[in-house]
Every structure is written in C-alpha cells, then in structure tokens.
mmCIF file of C-alpha atoms and ligand atoms in Angstrom:
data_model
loop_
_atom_site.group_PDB
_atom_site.id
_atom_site.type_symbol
_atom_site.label_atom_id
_atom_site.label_comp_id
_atom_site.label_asym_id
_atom_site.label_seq_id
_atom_site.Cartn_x
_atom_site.Cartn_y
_atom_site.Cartn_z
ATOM 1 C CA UNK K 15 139.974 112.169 132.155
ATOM 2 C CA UNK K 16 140.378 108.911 133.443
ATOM 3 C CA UNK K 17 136.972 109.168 134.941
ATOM 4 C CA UNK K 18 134.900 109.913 131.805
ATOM 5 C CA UNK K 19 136.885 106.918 130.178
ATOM 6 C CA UNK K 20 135.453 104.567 132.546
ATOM 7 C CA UNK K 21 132.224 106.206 132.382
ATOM 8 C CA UNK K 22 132.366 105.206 128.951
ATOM 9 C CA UNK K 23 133.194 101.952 128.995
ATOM 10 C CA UNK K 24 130.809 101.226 131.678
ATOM 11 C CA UNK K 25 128.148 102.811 129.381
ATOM 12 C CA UNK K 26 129.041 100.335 126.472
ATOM 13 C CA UNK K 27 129.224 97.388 129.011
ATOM 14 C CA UNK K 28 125.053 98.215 129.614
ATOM 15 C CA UNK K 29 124.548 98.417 126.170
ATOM 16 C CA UNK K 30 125.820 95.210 125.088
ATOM 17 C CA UNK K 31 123.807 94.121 127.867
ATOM 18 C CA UNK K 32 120.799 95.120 126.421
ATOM 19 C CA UNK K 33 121.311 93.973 123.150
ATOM 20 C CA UNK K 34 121.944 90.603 123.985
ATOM 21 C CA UNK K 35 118.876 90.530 126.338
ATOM 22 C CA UNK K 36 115.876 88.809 123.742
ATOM 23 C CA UNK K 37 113.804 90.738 122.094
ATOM 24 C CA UNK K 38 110.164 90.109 122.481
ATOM 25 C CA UNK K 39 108.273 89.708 118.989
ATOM 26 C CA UNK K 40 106.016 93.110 118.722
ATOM 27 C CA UNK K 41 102.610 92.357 119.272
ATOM 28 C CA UNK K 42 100.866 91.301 116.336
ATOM 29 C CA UNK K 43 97.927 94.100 115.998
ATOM 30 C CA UNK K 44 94.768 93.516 114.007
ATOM 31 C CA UNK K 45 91.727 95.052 113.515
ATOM 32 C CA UNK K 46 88.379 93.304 113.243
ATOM 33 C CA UNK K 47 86.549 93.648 110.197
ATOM 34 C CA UNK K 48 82.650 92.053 108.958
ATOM 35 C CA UNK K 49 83.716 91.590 105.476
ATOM 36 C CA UNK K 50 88.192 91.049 105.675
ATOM 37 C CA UNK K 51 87.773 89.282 108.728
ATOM 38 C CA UNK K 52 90.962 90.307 111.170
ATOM 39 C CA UNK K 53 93.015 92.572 109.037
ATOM 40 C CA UNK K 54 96.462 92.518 109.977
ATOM 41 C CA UNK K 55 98.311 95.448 110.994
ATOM 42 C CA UNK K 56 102.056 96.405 110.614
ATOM 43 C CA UNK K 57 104.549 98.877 112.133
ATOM 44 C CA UNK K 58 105.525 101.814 110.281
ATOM 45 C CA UNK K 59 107.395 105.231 110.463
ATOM 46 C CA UNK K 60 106.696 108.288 108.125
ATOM 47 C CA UNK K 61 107.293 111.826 107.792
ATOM 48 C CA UNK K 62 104.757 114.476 109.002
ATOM 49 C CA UNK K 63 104.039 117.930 107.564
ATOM 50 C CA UNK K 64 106.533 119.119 109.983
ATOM 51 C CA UNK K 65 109.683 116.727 109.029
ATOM 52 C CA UNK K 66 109.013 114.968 112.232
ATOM 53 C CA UNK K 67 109.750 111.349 112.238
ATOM 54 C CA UNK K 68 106.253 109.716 113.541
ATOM 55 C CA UNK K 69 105.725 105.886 113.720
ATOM 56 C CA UNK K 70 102.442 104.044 114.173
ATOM 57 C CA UNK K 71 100.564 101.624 112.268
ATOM 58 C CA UNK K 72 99.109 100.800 108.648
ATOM 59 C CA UNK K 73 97.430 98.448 106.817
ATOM 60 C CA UNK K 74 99.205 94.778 105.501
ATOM 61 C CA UNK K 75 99.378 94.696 101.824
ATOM 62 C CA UNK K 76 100.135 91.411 102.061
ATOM 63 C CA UNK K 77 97.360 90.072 104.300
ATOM 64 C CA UNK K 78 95.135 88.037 101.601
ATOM 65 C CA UNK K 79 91.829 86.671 103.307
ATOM 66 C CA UNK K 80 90.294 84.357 101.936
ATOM 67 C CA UNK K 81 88.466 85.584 98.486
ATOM 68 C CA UNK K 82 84.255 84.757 98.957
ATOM 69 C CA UNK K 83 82.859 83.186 95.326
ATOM 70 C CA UNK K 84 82.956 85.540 92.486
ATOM 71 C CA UNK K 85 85.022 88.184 94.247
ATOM 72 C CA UNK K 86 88.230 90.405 92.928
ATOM 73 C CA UNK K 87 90.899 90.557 95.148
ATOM 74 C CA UNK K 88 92.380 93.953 95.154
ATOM 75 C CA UNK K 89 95.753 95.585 95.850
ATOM 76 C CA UNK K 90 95.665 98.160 98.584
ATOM 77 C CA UNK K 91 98.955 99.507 97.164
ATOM 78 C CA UNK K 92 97.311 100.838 94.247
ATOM 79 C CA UNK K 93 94.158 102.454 96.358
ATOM 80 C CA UNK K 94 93.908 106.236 96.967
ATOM 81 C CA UNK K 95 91.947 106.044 100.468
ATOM 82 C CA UNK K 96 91.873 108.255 103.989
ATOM 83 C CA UNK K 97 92.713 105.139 106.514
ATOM 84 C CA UNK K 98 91.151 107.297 109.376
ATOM 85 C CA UNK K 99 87.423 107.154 107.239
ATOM 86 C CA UNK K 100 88.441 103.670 105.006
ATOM 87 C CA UNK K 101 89.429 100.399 105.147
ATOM 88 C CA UNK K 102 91.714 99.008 101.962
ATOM 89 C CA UNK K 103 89.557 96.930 99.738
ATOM 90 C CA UNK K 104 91.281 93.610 100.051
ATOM 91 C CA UNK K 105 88.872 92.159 97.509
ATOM 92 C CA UNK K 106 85.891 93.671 95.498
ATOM 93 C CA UNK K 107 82.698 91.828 95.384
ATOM 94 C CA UNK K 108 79.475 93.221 93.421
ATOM 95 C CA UNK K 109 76.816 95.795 94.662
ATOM 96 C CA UNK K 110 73.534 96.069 93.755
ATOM 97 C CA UNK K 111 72.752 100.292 93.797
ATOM 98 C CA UNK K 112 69.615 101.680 92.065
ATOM 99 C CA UNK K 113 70.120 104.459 89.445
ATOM 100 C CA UNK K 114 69.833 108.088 90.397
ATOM 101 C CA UNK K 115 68.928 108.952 87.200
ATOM 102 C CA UNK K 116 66.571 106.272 85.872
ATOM 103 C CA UNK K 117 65.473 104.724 89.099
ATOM 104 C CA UNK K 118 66.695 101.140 88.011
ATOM 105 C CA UNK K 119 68.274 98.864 90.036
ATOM 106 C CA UNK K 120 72.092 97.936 88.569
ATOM 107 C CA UNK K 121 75.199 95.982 89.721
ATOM 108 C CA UNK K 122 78.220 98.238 90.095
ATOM 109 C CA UNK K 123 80.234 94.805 89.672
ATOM 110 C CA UNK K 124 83.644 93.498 91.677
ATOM 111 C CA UNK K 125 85.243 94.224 88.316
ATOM 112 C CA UNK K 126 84.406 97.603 87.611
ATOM 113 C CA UNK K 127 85.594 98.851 91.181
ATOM 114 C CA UNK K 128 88.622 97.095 91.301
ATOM 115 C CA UNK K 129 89.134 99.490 87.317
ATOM 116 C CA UNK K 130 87.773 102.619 89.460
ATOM 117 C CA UNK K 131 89.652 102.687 92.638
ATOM 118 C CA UNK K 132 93.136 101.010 90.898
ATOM 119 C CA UNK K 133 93.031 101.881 87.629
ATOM 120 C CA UNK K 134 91.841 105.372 87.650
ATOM 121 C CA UNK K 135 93.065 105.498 91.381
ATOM 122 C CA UNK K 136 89.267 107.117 92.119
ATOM 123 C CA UNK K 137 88.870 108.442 95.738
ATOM 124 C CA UNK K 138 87.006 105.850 97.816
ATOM 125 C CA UNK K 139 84.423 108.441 98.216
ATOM 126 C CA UNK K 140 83.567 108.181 94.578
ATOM 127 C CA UNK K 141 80.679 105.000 93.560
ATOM 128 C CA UNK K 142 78.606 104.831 90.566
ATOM 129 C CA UNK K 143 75.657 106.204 90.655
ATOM 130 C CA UNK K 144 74.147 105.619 87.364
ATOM 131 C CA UNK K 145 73.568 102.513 85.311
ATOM 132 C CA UNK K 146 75.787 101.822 82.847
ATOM 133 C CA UNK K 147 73.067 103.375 79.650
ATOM 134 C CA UNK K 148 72.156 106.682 81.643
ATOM 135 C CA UNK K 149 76.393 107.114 82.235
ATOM 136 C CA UNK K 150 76.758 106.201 78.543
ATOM 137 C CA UNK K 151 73.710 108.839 77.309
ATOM 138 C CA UNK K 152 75.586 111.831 79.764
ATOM 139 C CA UNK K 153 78.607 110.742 77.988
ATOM 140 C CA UNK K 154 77.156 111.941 74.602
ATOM 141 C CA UNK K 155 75.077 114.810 76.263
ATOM 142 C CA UNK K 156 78.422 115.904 76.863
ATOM 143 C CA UNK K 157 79.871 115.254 72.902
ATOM 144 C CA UNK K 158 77.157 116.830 72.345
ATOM 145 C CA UNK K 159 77.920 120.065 74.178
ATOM 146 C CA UNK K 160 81.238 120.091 73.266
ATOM 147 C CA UNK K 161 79.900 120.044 69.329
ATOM 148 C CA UNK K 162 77.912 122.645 70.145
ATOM 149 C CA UNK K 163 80.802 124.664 71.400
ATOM 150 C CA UNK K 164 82.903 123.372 68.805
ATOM 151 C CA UNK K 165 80.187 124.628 66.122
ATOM 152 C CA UNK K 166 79.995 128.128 67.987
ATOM 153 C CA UNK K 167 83.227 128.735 67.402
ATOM 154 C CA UNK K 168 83.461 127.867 63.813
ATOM 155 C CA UNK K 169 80.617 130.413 62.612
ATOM 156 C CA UNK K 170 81.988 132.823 64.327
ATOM 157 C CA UNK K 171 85.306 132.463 61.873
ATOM 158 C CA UNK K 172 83.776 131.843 58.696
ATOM 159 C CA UNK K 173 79.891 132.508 58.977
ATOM 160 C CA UNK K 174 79.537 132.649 55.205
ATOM 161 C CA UNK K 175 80.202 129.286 55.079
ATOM 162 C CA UNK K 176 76.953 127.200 54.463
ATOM 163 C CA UNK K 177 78.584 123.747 56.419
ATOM 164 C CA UNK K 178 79.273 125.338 59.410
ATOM 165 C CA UNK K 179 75.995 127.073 59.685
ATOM 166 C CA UNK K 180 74.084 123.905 59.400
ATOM 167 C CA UNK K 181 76.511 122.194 62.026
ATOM 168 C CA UNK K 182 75.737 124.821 64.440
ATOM 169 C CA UNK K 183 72.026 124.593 63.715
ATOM 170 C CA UNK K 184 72.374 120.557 63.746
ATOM 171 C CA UNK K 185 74.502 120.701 67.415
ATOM 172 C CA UNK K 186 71.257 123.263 68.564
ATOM 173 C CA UNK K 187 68.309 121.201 67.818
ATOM 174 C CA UNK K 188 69.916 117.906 69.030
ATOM 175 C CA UNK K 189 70.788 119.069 72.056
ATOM 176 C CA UNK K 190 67.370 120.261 72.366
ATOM 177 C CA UNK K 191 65.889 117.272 71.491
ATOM 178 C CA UNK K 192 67.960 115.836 74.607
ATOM 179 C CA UNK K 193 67.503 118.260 76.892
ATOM 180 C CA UNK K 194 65.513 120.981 76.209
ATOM 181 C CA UNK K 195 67.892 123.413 76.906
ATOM 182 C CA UNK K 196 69.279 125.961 74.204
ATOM 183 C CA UNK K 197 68.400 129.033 71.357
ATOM 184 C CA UNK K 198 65.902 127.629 68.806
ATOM 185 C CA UNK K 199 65.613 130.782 67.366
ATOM 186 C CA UNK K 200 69.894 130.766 66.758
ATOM 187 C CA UNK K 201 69.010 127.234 64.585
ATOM 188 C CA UNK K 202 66.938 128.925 62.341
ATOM 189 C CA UNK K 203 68.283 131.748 61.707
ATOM 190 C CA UNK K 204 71.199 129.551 61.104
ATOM 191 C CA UNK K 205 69.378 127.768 58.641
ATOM 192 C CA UNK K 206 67.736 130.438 57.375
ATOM 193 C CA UNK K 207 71.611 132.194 56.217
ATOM 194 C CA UNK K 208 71.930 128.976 54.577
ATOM 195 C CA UNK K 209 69.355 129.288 52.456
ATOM 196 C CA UNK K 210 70.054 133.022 51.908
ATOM 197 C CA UNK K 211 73.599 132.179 51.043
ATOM 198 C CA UNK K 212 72.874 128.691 48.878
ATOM 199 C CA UNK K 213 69.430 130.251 47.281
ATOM 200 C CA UNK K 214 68.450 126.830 45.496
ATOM 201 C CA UNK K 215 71.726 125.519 45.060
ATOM 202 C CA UNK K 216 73.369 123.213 45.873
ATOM 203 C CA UNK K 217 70.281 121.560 46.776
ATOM 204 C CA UNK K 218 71.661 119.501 49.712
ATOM 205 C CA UNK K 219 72.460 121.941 52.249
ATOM 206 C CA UNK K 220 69.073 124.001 51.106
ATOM 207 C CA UNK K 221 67.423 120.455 51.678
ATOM 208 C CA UNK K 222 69.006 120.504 54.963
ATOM 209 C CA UNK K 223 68.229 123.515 56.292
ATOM 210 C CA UNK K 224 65.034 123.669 55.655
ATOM 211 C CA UNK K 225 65.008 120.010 57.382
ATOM 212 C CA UNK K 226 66.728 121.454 60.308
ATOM 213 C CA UNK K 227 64.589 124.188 60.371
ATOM 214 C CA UNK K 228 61.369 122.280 60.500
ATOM 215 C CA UNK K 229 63.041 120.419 63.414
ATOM 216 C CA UNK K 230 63.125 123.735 65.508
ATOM 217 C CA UNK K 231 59.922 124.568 64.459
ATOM 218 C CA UNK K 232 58.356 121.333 65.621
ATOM 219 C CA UNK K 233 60.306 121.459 68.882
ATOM 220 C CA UNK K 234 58.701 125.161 69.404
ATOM 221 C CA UNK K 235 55.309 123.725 68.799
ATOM 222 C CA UNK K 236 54.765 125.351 65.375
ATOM 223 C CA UNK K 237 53.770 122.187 63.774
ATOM 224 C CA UNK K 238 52.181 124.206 60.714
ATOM 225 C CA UNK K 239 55.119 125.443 59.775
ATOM 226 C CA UNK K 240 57.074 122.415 60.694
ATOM 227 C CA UNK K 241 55.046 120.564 58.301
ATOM 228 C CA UNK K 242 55.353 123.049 55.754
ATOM 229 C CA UNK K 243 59.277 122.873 55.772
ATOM 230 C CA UNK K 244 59.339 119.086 56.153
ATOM 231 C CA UNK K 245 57.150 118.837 53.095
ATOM 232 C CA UNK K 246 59.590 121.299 50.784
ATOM 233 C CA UNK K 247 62.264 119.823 52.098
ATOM 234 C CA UNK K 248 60.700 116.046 50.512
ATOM 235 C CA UNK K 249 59.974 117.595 47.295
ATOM 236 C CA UNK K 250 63.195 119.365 47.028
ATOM 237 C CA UNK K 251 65.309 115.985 47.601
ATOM 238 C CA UNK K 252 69.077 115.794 47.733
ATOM 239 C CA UNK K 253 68.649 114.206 50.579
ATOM 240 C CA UNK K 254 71.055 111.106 49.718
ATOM 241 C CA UNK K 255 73.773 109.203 50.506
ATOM 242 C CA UNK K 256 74.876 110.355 54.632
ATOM 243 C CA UNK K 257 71.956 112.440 54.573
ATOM 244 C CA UNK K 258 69.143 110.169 53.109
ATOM 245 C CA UNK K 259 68.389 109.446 57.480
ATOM 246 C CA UNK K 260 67.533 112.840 57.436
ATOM 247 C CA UNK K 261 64.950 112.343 54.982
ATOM 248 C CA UNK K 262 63.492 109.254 56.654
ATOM 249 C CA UNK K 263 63.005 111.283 59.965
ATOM 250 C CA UNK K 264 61.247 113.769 57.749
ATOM 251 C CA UNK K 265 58.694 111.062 56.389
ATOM 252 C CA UNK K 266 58.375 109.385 60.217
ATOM 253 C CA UNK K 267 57.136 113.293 61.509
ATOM 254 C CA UNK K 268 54.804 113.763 58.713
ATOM 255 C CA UNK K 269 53.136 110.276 59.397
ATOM 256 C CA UNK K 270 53.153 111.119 62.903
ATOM 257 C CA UNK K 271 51.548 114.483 62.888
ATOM 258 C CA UNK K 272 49.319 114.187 59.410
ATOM 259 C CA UNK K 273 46.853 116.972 59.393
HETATM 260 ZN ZN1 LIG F 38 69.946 104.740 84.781
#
C-alpha cells in the first residue's frame, strides 16, 4: 500500500517535470506550390471511417498569398476538393479553354470559378467546357425537350383538344429544327387532327397547323408540298397578333425556295 502510494507520487513528480520542460514550437510545414507560392500547412486531428482518432495535416485557410492583378481570391472553406489529387484554390485567375462544342477559344474567367467551385460547391474535377452561347443554346435544347415531354403528356389527356395538338406538333418540329432528332410524321398527324377537329374554324389554329405542317414537310424534303401548305396557310390568314411571326417565317421560306 504504502509502496504504490509512492509510486504514485513519484509518477506525478516526472510529470510535472515534463510539463514544465519548454515546448518546442511544431515545425512549421509547407508545401511548395508554382502558382500559391509556399502554402502553409497546419496540424489537425479527425475521425476515420473506423471512429479512430487520426491526426496529420491540412491546408491553412488563412494563408492569403499575395493576389496576382485581376485575380479572385477564394475561400478554401467553401471548396469541395480531394486534397490527395487538389490543391485549395487560394485565388482564381482566368483561363483561356477552347470550346468543345464550337471549337472557339473562351475565357472561363476568375469570377465564374470562384461561383462554380463556392457557390455551387462543384467538384474540382468539373471546368467549363463550352463557351458561354453553346452552354446557353444546350440550355434551351433542354427547355426544349422538356416541352416536348411536357406536350406528350398533355395529348395524351385531352387529345381532342386542338391547343395541345399544335403544342406537341410545335415542341416536334423545333426540336427538329435543332437537332434533327424526333417523329415528323407524329407533327403532322398532329396537325392534321387539328384540322380534322377545327375543319375551317377557328381559322387560327387551322392557319397553324397547316403552318406547322408545312414546317415538317420542308424538314422531310417535300418542298412541294411544303410550299403548298405554306401558301394556304397565307391565304387563309389569322395569323395575327402572337402568331403573326409565324406568318413572316412562312413568307421568308417561300422567298427562299420560289419555284
Ligand atoms: Zn461554343
């Protein structure tokens, strides 16, 4: 008993000891980079999938170098990155990438990163790839798929109803336009139930499917019949008001492909 006491003081007695002996500043760690410069590194302890307690090192939020002209400076808090394959963006400056889509050069700017990879918290692995008009045209090749869709959907509820047929054949023939991709036969026949529906009246949506019509006609190469449609389509008018563009783009094929 009285052994284990003075074990136990004797223990303390060393550990005083140690904590009065000074104790040396850690080494300050850094790692060199071509663009940061020296980026700082700082002690720290975390978790791991097991609920061991690991320690090691990470990245300085607060290291600031120097920002170059024109640069962003960025906060590495608010970056999602793998710090085995990335360093933190301390600051953003502009790149100059070439479209994969067009082929023309672009600047994917110090601004728009800092939006992409703290803003929308976008994986470092993630850059633009397109200029800013090819991303904006895929944006609306999109809408426009999801009008198709949304048109799809709608005849199938209520295909007696004259509107949604000519939406359906409208979403059809501009997304064909676009891309080249979709039923031009579905358009017409579309338009064609229209007209079956309508017979002459009122005399706007007959206008307009026969315009629509024409347009799938002239995208299949049947410019005869394209012309044909266009033409009735003129003389039949109603073609005002929101609608009097389609009438325009009637006129501008019929100049274009005058017999
Ligand atoms: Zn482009």
């Amino acid at each position: 008993m009285r052994r284990t006491q003075h074990k136990r003081r004797r223990e303390s007695r060393s550990k005083r000891a140690e904590r009065s002996k000074p104790v040396p500043a850690p080494a300050q760690r850094t790692v060199p980079h071509p663009v940061f410069g020296a980026m700082p590194l700082v002690e720290t302890t975390w978790v791991d999938g097991a609920g061991q307690e690991r320690s090691g090192y990470a990245y300085d939020s607060s290291y600031c170098p120097p920002l170059p002209t024109g640069a962003v400076r960025g906060d590495i808090t608010r970056q999602h990155f793998c710090p085995m394959c990335h360093v933190p963006r301390y600051f953003y400056v502009d790149v100059a990438r070439s479209c994969v889509q067009c082929g023309e050069p672009f600047v994917f700017s110090g601004a728009e990163q800092k939006f992409w990879y703290e803003t929308l918290q976008f994986h470092f692995d993630s850059v633009a790839t397109r200029c800013v008009a090819c991303r904006r045209k895929r944006r609306s090749d999109k809408a426009l798929s999801a009008q198709l869709a949304q048109a799809t959907v709608e005849v199938e509820q209520d295909s007696d109803n004259p509107a949604k047929q000519l939406a359906l054949a409208e979403s059809i023939v501009r997304i064909y336009e676009r891309l080249e991709v979709g039923s031009l036969p579905r358009a017409i026949a579309a338009c064609r139930k229209v007209r079956r529906i309508c017979g002459t009246h009122p005399r706007r949506e007959v206008s307009e499917a026969m315009f629509w019509e024409a347009k799938a006609h002239a995208l299949a190469g049947r410019a005869a019949v394209a012309r044909e449609l266009f033409q009735s389509m003129l003389e039949l008018g109603g073609m005002g008001g929101r609608k009097a563009h389609l009438a325009r783009e009637a006129r501008k094929w019929l100049d274009a492909h005058s017999a």
